[in-house]
Amino acid sequence: MTNTLPAQTYPKARRIRFRFDQRASNDKYFVENDMVYSHFVAGMSGGFPAGEESFIRSVRRVADRITDPHLRKRVTGFVGQEAMHGQEHRKLNDKLVELGYPIAWLDSEKAKARMLAIEERIPPEVHLAMTAAAEHYTAVLAERVLGSDEIQQIPGDPEVWNLLNWHALEELEHKSVAFDVFRAVGGTEGTRIGVMLAMYSLTLPLTYLSLALAVVRDDTARRQPVRVAREAYRLFTGPVFRGLMPELAKYLRPGFHPDDIDTSGLLSRWQRELFGNDGVLVDHLK
Ligand SMILES: [Fe+2]
Ligand SMILES: [Fe+2]
């Protein structure tokens, strides 16, 4: 097994600030002037703050059962990073709502109440298994975003790119924390794989459905069905989705651990590029 981080290091929450109000343009379709792609990225960003709060609650529910001091420190880093992600994505999401993206409901009080009610009804191990599985999704996507020149070359708002690259980097830094907490509190392979199977089977239907609903509510997109079809085809055969399902399925293998996928090279390269001496985002740190 390859460890992506030396045992004594912990994910560290960076205090950072993005500046979406200084955006050069107010183009609604901020990813490559592509309606479907932009709705896809907006939908993901819209879902992050509430999702990440649920991840944090899932590890806090079992915090008193984590006895290993090293794992406790990693949990602190994980919670700090996810809280910061939610905070910065909310700023982008406010702009996206202003631009007309139908994402506000994802972070609404009503959605939160519904989520809390579900969490109350499921055992802590299942809640954690959902987080660990979701963290595999974010790690796989992060590896794609940071590792693919094809994705990095997609024209888009520079500050949105900065946010996505920072988020992707930290997802790789803490990719195994929830997983290790799940194991430490006695989560079984049956629960882990069963929860992932359920999420895996819903991935594409839910992605299609949420994108379709967003596009249907967009007047400009609704008037251009041929363009929408072309863009949707391009998205689902492009570098984000190409080969994605087999990569997600690696998690279903009994005995799988997130560190089996070696992302250490990507991590050190992007830690240097974003936060090294001349790092692109050093001026964003508070
Ligand atoms: Fe995150
Ligand atoms: Fe995460």
JSON list of N, CA and C in Angstrom, two decimals, residues 137-166:
[
{"chain": "A", "resi": 137, "resn": "TYR", "atom": "N", "xyz": [-15.54, 10.04, -4.17]},
{"chain": "A", "resi": 137, "resn": "TYR", "atom": "CA", "xyz": [-15.97, 10.81, -5.34]},
{"chain": "A", "resi": 137, "resn": "TYR", "atom": "C", "xyz": [-15.14, 12.09, -5.47]},
{"chain": "A", "resi": 138, "resn": "THR", "atom": "N", "xyz": [-15.03, 12.83, -4.37]},
{"chain": "A", "resi": 138, "resn": "THR", "atom": "CA", "xyz": [-14.30, 14.11, -4.47]},
{"chain": "A", "resi": 138, "resn": "THR", "atom": "C", "xyz": [-12.82, 13.85, -4.77]},
{"chain": "A", "resi": 139, "resn": "ALA", "atom": "N", "xyz": [-12.26, 12.77, -4.22]},
{"chain": "A", "resi": 139, "resn": "ALA", "atom": "CA", "xyz": [-10.84, 12.48, -4.49]},
{"chain": "A", "resi": 139, "resn": "ALA", "atom": "C", "xyz": [-10.63, 12.11, -5.96]},
{"chain": "A", "resi": 140, "resn": "VAL", "atom": "N", "xyz": [-11.54, 11.30, -6.51]},
{"chain": "A", "resi": 140, "resn": "VAL", "atom": "CA", "xyz": [-11.42, 10.90, -7.91]},
{"chain": "A", "resi": 140, "resn": "VAL", "atom": "C", "xyz": [-11.56, 12.13, -8.82]},
{"chain": "A", "resi": 141, "resn": "LEU", "atom": "N", "xyz": [-12.54, 12.97, -8.50]},
{"chain": "A", "resi": 141, "resn": "LEU", "atom": "CA", "xyz": [-12.73, 14.18, -9.31]},
{"chain": "A", "resi": 141, "resn": "LEU", "atom": "C", "xyz": [-11.53, 15.12, -9.16]},
{"chain": "A", "resi": 142, "resn": "ALA", "atom": "N", "xyz": [-11.03, 15.22, -7.93]},
{"chain": "A", "resi": 142, "resn": "ALA", "atom": "CA", "xyz": [-9.88, 16.11, -7.67]},
{"chain": "A", "resi": 142, "resn": "ALA", "atom": "C", "xyz": [-8.67, 15.64, -8.47]},
{"chain": "A", "resi": 143, "resn": "GLU", "atom": "N", "xyz": [-8.46, 14.34, -8.49]},
{"chain": "A", "resi": 143, "resn": "GLU", "atom": "CA", "xyz": [-7.32, 13.79, -9.23]},
{"chain": "A", "resi": 143, "resn": "GLU", "atom": "C", "xyz": [-7.46, 14.12, -10.71]},
{"chain": "A", "resi": 144, "resn": "ARG", "atom": "N", "xyz": [-8.69, 14.06, -11.20]},
{"chain": "A", "resi": 144, "resn": "ARG", "atom": "CA", "xyz": [-8.92, 14.40, -12.62]},
{"chain": "A", "resi": 144, "resn": "ARG", "atom": "C", "xyz": [-8.66, 15.88, -12.87]},
{"chain": "A", "resi": 145, "resn": "VAL", "atom": "N", "xyz": [-9.23, 16.71, -12.00]},
{"chain": "A", "resi": 145, "resn": "VAL", "atom": "CA", "xyz": [-9.10, 18.16, -12.21]},
{"chain": "A", "resi": 145, "resn": "VAL", "atom": "C", "xyz": [-7.62, 18.57, -12.18]},
{"chain": "A", "resi": 146, "resn": "LEU", "atom": "N", "xyz": [-6.89, 18.06, -11.20]},
{"chain": "A", "resi": 146, "resn": "LEU", "atom": "CA", "xyz": [-5.50, 18.48, -11.04]},
{"chain": "A", "resi": 146, "resn": "LEU", "atom": "C", "xyz": [-4.56, 17.75, -12.01]},
{"chain": "A", "resi": 147, "resn": "GLY", "atom": "N", "xyz": [-4.95, 16.56, -12.43]},
{"chain": "A", "resi": 147, "resn": "GLY", "atom": "CA", "xyz": [-4.04, 15.75, -13.22]},
{"chain": "A", "resi": 147, "resn": "GLY", "atom": "C", "xyz": [-4.24, 15.83, -14.72]},
{"chain": "A", "resi": 148, "resn": "SER", "atom": "N", "xyz": [-5.32, 16.47, -15.15]},
{"chain": "A", "resi": 148, "resn": "SER", "atom": "CA", "xyz": [-5.62, 16.46, -16.58]},
{"chain": "A", "resi": 148, "resn": "SER", "atom": "C", "xyz": [-5.36, 17.84, -17.20]},
{"chain": "A", "resi": 149, "resn": "ASP", "atom": "N", "xyz": [-4.39, 17.90, -18.12]},
{"chain": "A", "resi": 149, "resn": "ASP", "atom": "CA", "xyz": [-4.14, 19.16, -18.82]},
{"chain": "A", "resi": 149, "resn": "ASP", "atom": "C", "xyz": [-5.37, 19.58, -19.61]},
{"chain": "A", "resi": 150, "resn": "GLU", "atom": "N", "xyz": [-6.08, 18.57, -20.12]},
{"chain": "A", "resi": 150, "resn": "GLU", "atom": "CA", "xyz": [-7.27, 18.84, -20.92]},
{"chain": "A", "resi": 150, "resn": "GLU", "atom": "C", "xyz": [-8.30, 19.61, -20.08]},
{"chain": "A", "resi": 151, "resn": "ILE", "atom": "N", "xyz": [-8.44, 19.21, -18.80]},
{"chain": "A", "resi": 151, "resn": "ILE", "atom": "CA", "xyz": [-9.40, 19.90, -17.94]},
{"chain": "A", "resi": 151, "resn": "ILE", "atom": "C", "xyz": [-8.85, 21.28, -17.56]},
{"chain": "A", "resi": 152, "resn": "GLN", "atom": "N", "xyz": [-7.56, 21.32, -17.20]},
{"chain": "A", "resi": 152, "resn": "GLN", "atom": "CA", "xyz": [-6.99, 22.61, -16.78]},
{"chain": "A", "resi": 152, "resn": "GLN", "atom": "C", "xyz": [-7.05, 23.65, -17.90]},
{"chain": "A", "resi": 153, "resn": "GLN", "atom": "N", "xyz": [-7.06, 23.17, -19.15]},
{"chain": "A", "resi": 153, "resn": "GLN", "atom": "CA", "xyz": [-7.06, 24.13, -20.26]},
{"chain": "A", "resi": 153, "resn": "GLN", "atom": "C", "xyz": [-8.46, 24.61, -20.64]},
{"chain": "A", "resi": 154, "resn": "ILE", "atom": "N", "xyz": [-9.48, 24.12, -19.94]},
{"chain": "A", "resi": 154, "resn": "ILE", "atom": "CA", "xyz": [-10.83, 24.59, -20.24]},
{"chain": "A", "resi": 154, "resn": "ILE", "atom": "C", "xyz": [-10.92, 26.06, -19.84]},
{"chain": "A", "resi": 155, "resn": "PRO", "atom": "N", "xyz": [-11.25, 26.93, -20.78]},
{"chain": "A", "resi": 155, "resn": "PRO", "atom": "CA", "xyz": [-11.32, 28.34, -20.41]},
{"chain": "A", "resi": 155, "resn": "PRO", "atom": "C", "xyz": [-12.46, 28.56, -19.42]},
{"chain": "A", "resi": 156, "resn": "GLY", "atom": "N", "xyz": [-12.21, 29.38, -18.44]},
{"chain": "A", "resi": 156, "resn": "GLY", "atom": "CA", "xyz": [-13.26, 29.68, -17.46]},
{"chain": "A", "resi": 156, "resn": "GLY", "atom": "C", "xyz": [-12.84, 30.87, -16.62]},
{"chain": "A", "resi": 157, "resn": "ASP", "atom": "N", "xyz": [-13.71, 31.30, -15.74]},
{"chain": "A", "resi": 157, "resn": "ASP", "atom": "CA", "xyz": [-13.39, 32.42, -14.86]},
{"chain": "A", "resi": 157, "resn": "ASP", "atom": "C", "xyz": [-12.18, 32.05, -14.00]},
{"chain": "A", "resi": 158, "resn": "PRO", "atom": "N", "xyz": [-11.11, 32.87, -14.00]},
{"chain": "A", "resi": 158, "resn": "PRO", "atom": "CA", "xyz": [-9.88, 32.49, -13.30]},
{"chain": "A", "resi": 158, "resn": "PRO", "atom": "C", "xyz": [-10.09, 32.25, -11.79]},
{"chain": "A", "resi": 159, "resn": "GLU", "atom": "N", "xyz": [-10.95, 33.05, -11.18]},
{"chain": "A", "resi": 159, "resn": "GLU", "atom": "CA", "xyz": [-11.12, 32.88, -9.73]},
{"chain": "A", "resi": 159, "resn": "GLU", "atom": "C", "xyz": [-11.92, 31.61, -9.43]},
{"chain": "A", "resi": 160, "resn": "VAL", "atom": "N", "xyz": [-12.81, 31.23, -10.33]},
{"chain": "A", "resi": 160, "resn": "VAL", "atom": "CA", "xyz": [-13.52, 29.95, -10.16]},
{"chain": "A", "resi": 160, "resn": "VAL", "atom": "C", "xyz": [-12.50, 28.81, -10.27]},
{"chain": "A", "resi": 161, "resn": "TRP", "atom": "N", "xyz": [-11.60, 28.93, -11.22]},
{"chain": "A", "resi": 161, "resn": "TRP", "atom": "CA", "xyz": [-10.54, 27.91, -11.35]},
{"chain": "A", "resi": 161, "resn": "TRP", "atom": "C", "xyz": [-9.69, 27.83, -10.09]},
{"chain": "A", "resi": 162, "resn": "ASN", "atom": "N", "xyz": [-9.34, 29.02, -9.54]},
{"chain": "A", "resi": 162, "resn": "ASN", "atom": "CA", "xyz": [-8.54, 29.04, -8.30]},
{"chain": "A", "resi": 162, "resn": "ASN", "atom": "C", "xyz": [-9.25, 28.28, -7.19]},
{"chain": "A", "resi": 163, "resn": "LEU", "atom": "N", "xyz": [-10.54, 28.55, -7.06]},
{"chain": "A", "resi": 163, "resn": "LEU", "atom": "CA", "xyz": [-11.33, 27.89, -6.01]},
{"chain": "A", "resi": 163, "resn": "LEU", "atom": "C", "xyz": [-11.35, 26.37, -6.22]},
{"chain": "A", "resi": 164, "resn": "LEU", "atom": "N", "xyz": [-11.59, 25.97, -7.47]},
{"chain": "A", "resi": 164, "resn": "LEU", "atom": "CA", "xyz": [-11.70, 24.53, -7.75]},
{"chain": "A", "resi": 164, "resn": "LEU", "atom": "C", "xyz": [-10.36, 23.83, -7.52]},
{"chain": "A", "resi": 165, "resn": "ASN", "atom": "N", "xyz": [-9.26, 24.48, -7.92]},
{"chain": "A", "resi": 165, "resn": "ASN", "atom": "CA", "xyz": [-7.95, 23.85, -7.73]},
{"chain": "A", "resi": 165, "resn": "ASN", "atom": "C", "xyz": [-7.58, 23.74, -6.25]},
{"chain": "A", "resi": 166, "resn": "TRP", "atom": "N", "xyz": [-7.87, 24.78, -5.49]},
{"chain": "A", "resi": 166, "resn": "TRP", "atom": "CA", "xyz": [-7.61, 24.75, -4.04]},
{"chain": "A", "resi": 166, "resn": "TRP", "atom": "C", "xyz": [-8.45, 23.65, -3.38]}
]
